[in-house]
PDB file of C-alpha atoms in Angstrom:
ATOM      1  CA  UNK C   8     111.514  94.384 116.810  1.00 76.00           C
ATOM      2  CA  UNK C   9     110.376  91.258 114.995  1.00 80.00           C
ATOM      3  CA  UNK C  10     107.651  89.399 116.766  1.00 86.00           C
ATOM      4  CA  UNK C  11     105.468  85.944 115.823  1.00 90.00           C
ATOM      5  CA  UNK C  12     102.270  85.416 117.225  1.00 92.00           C
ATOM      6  CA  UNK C  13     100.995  81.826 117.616  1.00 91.00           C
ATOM      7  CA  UNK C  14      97.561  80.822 118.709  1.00 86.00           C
ATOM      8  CA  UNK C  15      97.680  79.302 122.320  1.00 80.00           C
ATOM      9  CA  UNK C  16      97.318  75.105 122.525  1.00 81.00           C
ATOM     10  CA  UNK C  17      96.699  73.000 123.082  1.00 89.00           C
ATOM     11  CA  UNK C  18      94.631  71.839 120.720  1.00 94.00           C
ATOM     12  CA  UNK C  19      92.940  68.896 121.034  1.00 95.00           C
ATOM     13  CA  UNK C  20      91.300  67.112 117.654  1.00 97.00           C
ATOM     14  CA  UNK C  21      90.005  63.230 116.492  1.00 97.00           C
ATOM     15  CA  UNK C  22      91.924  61.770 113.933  1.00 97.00           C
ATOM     16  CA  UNK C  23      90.717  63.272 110.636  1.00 96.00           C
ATOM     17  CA  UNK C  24      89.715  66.129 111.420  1.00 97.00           C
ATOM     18  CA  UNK C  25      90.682  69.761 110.018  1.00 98.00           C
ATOM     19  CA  UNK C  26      93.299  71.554 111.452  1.00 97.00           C
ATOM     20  CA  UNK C  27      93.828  75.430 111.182  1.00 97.00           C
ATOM     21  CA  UNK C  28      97.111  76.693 113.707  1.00 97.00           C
ATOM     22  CA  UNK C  29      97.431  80.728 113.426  1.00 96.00           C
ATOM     23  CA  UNK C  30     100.169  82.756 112.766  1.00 97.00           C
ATOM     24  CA  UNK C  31     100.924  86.085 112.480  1.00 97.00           C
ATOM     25  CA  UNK C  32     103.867  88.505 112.780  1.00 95.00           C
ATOM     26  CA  UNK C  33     105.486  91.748 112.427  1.00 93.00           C
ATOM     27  CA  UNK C  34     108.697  92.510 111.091  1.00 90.00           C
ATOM     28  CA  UNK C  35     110.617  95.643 109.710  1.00 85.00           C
ATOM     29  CA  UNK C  36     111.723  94.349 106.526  1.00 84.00           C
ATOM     30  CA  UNK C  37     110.533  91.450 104.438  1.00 86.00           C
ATOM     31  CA  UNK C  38     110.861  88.211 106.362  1.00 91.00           C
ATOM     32  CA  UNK C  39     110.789  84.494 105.227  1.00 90.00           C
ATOM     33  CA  UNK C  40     108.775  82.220 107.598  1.00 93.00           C
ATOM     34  CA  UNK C  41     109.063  78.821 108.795  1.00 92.00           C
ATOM     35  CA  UNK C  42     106.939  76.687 110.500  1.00 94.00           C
ATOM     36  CA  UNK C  43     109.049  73.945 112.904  1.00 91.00           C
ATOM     37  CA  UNK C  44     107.641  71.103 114.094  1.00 91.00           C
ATOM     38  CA  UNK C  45     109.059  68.921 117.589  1.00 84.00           C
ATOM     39  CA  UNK C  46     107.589  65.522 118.418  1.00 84.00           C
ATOM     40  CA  UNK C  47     107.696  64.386 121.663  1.00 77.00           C
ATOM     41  CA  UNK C  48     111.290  63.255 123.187  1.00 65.00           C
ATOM     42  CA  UNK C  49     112.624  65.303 120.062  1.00 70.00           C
ATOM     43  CA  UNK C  50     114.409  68.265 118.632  1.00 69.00           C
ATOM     44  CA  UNK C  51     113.212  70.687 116.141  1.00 80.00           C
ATOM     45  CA  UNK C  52     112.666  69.382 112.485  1.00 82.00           C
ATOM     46  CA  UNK C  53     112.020  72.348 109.605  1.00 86.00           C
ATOM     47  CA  UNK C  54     108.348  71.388 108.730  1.00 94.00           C
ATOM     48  CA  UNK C  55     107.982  74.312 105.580  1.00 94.00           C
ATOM     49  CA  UNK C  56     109.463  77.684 104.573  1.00 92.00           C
ATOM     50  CA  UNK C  57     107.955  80.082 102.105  1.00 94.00           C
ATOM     51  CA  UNK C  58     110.074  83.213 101.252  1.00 90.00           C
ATOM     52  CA  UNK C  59     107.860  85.951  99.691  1.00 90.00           C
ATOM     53  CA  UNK C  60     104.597  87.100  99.478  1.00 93.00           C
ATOM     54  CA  UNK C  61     102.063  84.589  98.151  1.00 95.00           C
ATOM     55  CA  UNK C  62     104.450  81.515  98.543  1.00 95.00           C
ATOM     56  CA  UNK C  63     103.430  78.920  99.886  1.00 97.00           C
ATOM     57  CA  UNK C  64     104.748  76.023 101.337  1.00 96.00           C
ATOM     58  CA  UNK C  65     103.761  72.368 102.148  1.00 97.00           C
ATOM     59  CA  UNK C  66     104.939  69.128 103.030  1.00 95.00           C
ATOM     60  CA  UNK C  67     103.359  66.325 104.965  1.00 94.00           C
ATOM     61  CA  UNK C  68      99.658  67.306 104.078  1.00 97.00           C
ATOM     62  CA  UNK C  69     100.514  70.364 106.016  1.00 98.00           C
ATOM     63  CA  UNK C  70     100.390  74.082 103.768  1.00 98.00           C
ATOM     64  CA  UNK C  71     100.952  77.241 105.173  1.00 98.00           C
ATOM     65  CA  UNK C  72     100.352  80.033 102.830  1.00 98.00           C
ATOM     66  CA  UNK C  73     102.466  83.436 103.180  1.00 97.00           C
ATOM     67  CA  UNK C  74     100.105  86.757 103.468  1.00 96.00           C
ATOM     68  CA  UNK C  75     101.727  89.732 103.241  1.00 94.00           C
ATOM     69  CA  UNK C  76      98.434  91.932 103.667  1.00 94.00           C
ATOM     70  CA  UNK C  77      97.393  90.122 106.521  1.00 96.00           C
ATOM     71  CA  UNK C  78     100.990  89.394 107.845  1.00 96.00           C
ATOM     72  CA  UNK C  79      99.988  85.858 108.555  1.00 97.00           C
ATOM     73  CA  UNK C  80     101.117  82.316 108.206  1.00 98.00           C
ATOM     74  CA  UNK C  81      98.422  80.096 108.877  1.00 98.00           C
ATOM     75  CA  UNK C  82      99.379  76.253 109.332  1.00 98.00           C
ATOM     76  CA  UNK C  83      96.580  73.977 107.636  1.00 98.00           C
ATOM     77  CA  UNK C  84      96.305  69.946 107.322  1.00 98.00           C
ATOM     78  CA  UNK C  85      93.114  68.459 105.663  1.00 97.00           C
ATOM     79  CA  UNK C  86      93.389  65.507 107.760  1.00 96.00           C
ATOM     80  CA  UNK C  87      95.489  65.103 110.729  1.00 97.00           C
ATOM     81  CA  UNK C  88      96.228  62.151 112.274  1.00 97.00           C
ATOM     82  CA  UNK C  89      97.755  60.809 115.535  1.00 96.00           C
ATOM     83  CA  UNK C  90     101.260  60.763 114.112  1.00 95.00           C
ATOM     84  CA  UNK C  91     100.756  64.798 113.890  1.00 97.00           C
ATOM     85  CA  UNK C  92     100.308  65.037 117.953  1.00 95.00           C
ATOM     86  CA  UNK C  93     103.682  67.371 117.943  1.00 93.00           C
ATOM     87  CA  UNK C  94     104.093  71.046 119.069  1.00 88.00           C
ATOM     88  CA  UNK C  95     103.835  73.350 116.380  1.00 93.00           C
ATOM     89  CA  UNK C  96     106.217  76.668 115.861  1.00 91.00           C
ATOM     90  CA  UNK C  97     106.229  79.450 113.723  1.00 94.00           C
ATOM     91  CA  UNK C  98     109.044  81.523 112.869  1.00 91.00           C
ATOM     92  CA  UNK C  99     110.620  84.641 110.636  1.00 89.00           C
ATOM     93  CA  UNK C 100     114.226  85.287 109.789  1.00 84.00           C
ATOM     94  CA  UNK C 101     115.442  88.455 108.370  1.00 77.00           C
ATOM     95  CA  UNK C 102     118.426  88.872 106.381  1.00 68.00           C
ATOM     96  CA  UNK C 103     118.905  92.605 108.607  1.00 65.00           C
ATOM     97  CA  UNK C 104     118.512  90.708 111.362  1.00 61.00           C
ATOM     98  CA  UNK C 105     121.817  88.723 110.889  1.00 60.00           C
ATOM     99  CA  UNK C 106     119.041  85.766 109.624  1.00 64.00           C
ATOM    100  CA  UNK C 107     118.594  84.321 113.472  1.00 70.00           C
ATOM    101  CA  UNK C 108     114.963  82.987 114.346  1.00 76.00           C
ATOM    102  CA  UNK C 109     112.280  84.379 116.250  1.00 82.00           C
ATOM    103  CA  UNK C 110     109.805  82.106 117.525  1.00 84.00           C
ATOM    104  CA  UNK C 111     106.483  81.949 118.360  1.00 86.00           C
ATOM    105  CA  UNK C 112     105.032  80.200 121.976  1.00 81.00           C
ATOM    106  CA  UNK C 113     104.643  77.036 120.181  1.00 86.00           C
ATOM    107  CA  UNK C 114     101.489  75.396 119.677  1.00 91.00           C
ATOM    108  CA  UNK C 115     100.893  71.738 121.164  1.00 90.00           C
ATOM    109  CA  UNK C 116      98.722  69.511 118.738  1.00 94.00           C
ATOM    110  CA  UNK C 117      97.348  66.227 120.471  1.00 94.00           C
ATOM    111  CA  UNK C 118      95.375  63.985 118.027  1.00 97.00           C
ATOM    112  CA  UNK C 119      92.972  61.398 119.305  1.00 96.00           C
ATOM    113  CA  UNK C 120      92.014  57.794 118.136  1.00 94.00           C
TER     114      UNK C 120
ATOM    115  CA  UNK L   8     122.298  66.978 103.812  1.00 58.00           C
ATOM    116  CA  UNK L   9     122.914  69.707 106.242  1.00 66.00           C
ATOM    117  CA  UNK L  10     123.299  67.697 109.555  1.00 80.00           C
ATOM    118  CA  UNK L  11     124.170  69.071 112.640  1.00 86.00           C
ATOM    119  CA  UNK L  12     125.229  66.791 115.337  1.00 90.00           C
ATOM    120  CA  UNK L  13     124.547  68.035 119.224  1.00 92.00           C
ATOM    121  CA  UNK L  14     125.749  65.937 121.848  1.00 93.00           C
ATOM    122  CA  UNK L  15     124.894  64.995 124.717  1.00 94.00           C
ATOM    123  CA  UNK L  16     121.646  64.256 124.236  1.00 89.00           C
ATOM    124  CA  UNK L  17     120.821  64.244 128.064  1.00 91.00           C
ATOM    125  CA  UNK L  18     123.294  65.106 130.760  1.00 95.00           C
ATOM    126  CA  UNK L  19     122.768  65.215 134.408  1.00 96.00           C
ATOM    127  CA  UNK L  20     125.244  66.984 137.086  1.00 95.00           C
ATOM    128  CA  UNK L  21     125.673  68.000 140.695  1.00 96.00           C
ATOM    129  CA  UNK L  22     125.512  71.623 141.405  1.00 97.00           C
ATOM    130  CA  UNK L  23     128.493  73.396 140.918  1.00 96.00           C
ATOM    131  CA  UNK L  24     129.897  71.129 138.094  1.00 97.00           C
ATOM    132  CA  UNK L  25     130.338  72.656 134.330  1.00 97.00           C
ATOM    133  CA  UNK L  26     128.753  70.903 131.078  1.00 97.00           C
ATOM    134  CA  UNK L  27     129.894  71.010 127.851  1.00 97.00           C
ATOM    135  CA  UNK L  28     127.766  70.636 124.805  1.00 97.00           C
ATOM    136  CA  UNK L  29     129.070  70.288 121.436  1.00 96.00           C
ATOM    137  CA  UNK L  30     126.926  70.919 117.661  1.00 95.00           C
ATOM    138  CA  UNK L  31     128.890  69.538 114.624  1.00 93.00           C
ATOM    139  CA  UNK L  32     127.970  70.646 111.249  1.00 89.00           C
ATOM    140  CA  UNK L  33     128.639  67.711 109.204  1.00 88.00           C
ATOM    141  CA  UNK L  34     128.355  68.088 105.748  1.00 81.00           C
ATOM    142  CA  UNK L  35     128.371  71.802 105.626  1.00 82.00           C
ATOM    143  CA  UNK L  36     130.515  74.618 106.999  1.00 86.00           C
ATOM    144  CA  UNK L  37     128.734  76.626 109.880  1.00 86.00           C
ATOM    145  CA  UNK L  38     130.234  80.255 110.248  1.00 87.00           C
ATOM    146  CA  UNK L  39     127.162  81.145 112.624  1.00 88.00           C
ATOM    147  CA  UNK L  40     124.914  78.899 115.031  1.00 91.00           C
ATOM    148  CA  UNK L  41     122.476  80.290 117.374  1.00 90.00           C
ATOM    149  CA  UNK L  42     122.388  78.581 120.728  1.00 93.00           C
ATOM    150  CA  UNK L  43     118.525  78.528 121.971  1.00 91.00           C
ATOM    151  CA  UNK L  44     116.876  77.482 125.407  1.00 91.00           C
ATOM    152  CA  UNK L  45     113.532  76.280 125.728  1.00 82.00           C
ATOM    153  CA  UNK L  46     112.020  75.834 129.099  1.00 73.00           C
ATOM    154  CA  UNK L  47     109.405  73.461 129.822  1.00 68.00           C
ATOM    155  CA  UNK L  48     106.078  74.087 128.111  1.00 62.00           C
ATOM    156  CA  UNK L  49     107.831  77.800 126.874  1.00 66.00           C
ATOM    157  CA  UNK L  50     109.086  78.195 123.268  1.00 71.00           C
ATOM    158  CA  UNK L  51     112.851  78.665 122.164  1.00 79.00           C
ATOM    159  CA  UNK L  52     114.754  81.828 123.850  1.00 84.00           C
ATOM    160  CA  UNK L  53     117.933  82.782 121.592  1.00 85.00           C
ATOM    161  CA  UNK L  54     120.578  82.610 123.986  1.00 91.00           C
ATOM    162  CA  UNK L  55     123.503  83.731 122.077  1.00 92.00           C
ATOM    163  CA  UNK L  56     124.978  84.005 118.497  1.00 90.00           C
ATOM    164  CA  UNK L  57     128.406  82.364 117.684  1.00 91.00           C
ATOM    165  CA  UNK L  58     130.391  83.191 115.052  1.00 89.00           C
ATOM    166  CA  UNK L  59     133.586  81.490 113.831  1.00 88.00           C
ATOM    167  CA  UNK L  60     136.895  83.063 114.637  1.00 86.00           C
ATOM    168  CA  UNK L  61     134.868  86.171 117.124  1.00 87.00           C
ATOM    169  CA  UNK L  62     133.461  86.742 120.080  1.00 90.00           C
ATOM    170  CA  UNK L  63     129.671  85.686 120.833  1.00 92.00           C
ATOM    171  CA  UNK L  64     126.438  87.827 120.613  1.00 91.00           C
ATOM    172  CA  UNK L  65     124.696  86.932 123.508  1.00 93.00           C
ATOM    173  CA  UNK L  66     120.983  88.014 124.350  1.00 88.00           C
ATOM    174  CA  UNK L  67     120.248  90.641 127.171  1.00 87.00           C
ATOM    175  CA  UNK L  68     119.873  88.891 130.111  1.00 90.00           C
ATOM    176  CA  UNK L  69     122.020  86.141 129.460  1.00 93.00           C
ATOM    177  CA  UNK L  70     124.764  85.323 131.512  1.00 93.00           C
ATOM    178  CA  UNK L  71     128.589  85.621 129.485  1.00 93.00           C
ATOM    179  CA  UNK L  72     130.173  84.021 132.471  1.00 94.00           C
ATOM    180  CA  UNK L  73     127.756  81.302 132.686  1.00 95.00           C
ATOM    181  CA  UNK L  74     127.274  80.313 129.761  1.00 96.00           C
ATOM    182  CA  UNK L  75     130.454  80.800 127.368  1.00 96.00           C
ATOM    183  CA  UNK L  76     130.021  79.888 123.942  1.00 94.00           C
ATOM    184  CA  UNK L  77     132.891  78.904 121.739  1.00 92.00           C
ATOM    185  CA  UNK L  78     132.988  78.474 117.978  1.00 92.00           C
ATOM    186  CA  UNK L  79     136.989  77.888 116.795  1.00 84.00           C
ATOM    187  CA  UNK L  80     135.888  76.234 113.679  1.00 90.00           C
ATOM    188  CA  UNK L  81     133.605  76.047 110.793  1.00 90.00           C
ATOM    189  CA  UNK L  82     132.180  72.839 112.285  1.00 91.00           C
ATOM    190  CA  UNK L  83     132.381  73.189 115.455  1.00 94.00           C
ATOM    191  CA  UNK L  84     130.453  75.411 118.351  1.00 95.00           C
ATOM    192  CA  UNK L  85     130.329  74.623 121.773  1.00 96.00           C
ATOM    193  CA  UNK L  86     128.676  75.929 124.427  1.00 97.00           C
ATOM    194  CA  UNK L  87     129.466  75.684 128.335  1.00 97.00           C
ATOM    195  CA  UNK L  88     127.085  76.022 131.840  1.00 97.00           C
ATOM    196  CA  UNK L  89     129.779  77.035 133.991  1.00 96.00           C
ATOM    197  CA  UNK L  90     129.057  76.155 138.305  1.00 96.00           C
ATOM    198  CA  UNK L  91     125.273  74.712 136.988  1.00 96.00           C
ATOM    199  CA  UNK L  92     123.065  75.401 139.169  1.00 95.00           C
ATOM    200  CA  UNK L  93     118.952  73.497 139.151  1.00 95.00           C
ATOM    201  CA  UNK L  94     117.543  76.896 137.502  1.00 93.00           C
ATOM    202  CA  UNK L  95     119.783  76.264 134.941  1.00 94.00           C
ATOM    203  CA  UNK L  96     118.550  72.391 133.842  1.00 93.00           C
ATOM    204  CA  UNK L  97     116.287  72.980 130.925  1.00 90.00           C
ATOM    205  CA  UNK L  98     116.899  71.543 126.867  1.00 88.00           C
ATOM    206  CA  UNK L  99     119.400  73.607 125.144  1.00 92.00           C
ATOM    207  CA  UNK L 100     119.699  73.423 121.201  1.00 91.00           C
ATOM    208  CA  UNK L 101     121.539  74.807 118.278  1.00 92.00           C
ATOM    209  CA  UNK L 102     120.735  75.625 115.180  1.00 89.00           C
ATOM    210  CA  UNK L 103     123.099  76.533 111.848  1.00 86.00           C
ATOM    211  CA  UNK L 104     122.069  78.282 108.787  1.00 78.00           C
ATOM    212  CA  UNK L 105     123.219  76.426 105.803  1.00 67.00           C
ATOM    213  CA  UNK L 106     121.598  78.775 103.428  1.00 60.00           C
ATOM    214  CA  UNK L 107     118.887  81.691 104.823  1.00 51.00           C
ATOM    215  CA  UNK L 108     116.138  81.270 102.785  1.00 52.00           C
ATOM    216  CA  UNK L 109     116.310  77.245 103.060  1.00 57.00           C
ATOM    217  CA  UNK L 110     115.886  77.150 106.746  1.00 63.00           C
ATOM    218  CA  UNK L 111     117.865  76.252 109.685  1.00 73.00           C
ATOM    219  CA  UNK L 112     119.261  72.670 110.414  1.00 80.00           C
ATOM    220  CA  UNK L 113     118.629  71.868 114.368  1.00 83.00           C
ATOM    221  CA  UNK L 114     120.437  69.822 116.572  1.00 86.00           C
ATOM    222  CA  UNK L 115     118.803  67.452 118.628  1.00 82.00           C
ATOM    223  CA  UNK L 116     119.106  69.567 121.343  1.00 87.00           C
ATOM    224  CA  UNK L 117     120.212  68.731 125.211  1.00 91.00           C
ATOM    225  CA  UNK L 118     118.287  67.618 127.900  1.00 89.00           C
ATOM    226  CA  UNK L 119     120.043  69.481 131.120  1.00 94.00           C
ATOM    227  CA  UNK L 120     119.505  68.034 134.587  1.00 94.00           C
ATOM    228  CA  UNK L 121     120.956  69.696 137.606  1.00 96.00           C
ATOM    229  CA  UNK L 122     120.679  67.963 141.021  1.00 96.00           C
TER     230      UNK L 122
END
């Protein structure tokens, strides 16, 4: 079955700094992938999509670039700051997979002063 | 657009007791919404599948009994912990596809106590 594979948090970084969050996945068919962020005390909030091969998708400063070859989804922010201290999940839907999610573990962000 | 309304936000009960907890899609009609359970530091578990007018899809190893799932409208999906017990206090939340390929509008999920 379908499967997403997030790097394990947390992960701890000072304001401005580079951060990389890894994804990868498997699927049968041809998947569109999500990444989902939750802030603390909060419920899930669609954070980008990209829908085929070599989309990608962005919003925030974040990008996440869809690689079919490497089956990844990497999450990627130039310059994160404490505002972005949030856990972090990836996701795939399939349309033969009556469209529900699957998640990865989640990865929790924490951005220092 | 595409708002779906969960409520409670945060219920507590005694053991024993039943919840109910409601997710309206408001500006959009919602023939399927995935209930999900997340326990503490864990990510999302799909629960179950609801579809309007049918039956639920629920996950292996989920409880029917417990945990019955109703969805008689296109807005409307509810889902029910039946005799709650303190395993079962953890944040439930729903989710509705508007369209596929645009993502999925969450609730704000439900913060479960059982004492």
């Amino acid at each position: 079955g379908d499967s997403v594979t997030q790097m394990e948090g947390p992960v701890t970084l000072s304001e401005e700094a580079f951060l990389t969050i890894n994804c990868t996945y498997t699927a049968t068919g041809y998947p569109s992938l999500f990444w989902y962020v939750q802030y603390p005390g909060e419920g899930l909030q669609l954070l980008l999509k990209a829908t085929k091969a070599d989309d990608k998708g962005s919003n925030k400063g974040f990008e996440a670039t869809y690689r079919k070859e490497t089956t990844s989804f990497h999450l990627e922010k130039g310059s994160v700051q404490v505002s972005d201290s949030a856990v972090y999940f990836c996701a795939l839907s399939e349309r033969n997979a009556g469209n529900m999610l699957t998640f990865g573990g989640g990865t929790r962000l924490m951005v220092k002063p | 657009g595409a708002v779906v309304s969960q409520h409670p936000s945060r219920v507590i009960c005694k053991s024993g007791t039943s919840v109910k907890i409601e997710c309206r899609s408001l500006d959009f009609q919602a023939t399927t919404m995935f209930w999900y359970r997340q326990f503490p530091k864990q990510s999302l578990m799909l629960m179950a599948t609801s579809n309007e007018g049918s039956k639920a899809t629920y996950e292996q190893g989920v409880e029917k009994d417990k945990f019955l799932i109703n969805h008689a409208s296109l807005t409307l999906s509810t889902l029910t912990v039946t005799s709650a017990h303190p395993e079962d206090s953890s944040f439930y939340i729903c989710s509705a596809p508007r369209q596929p390929t645009s993502g999925y509008t969450f609730g704000s999920g439900t913060r479960l106590t059982v004492v």
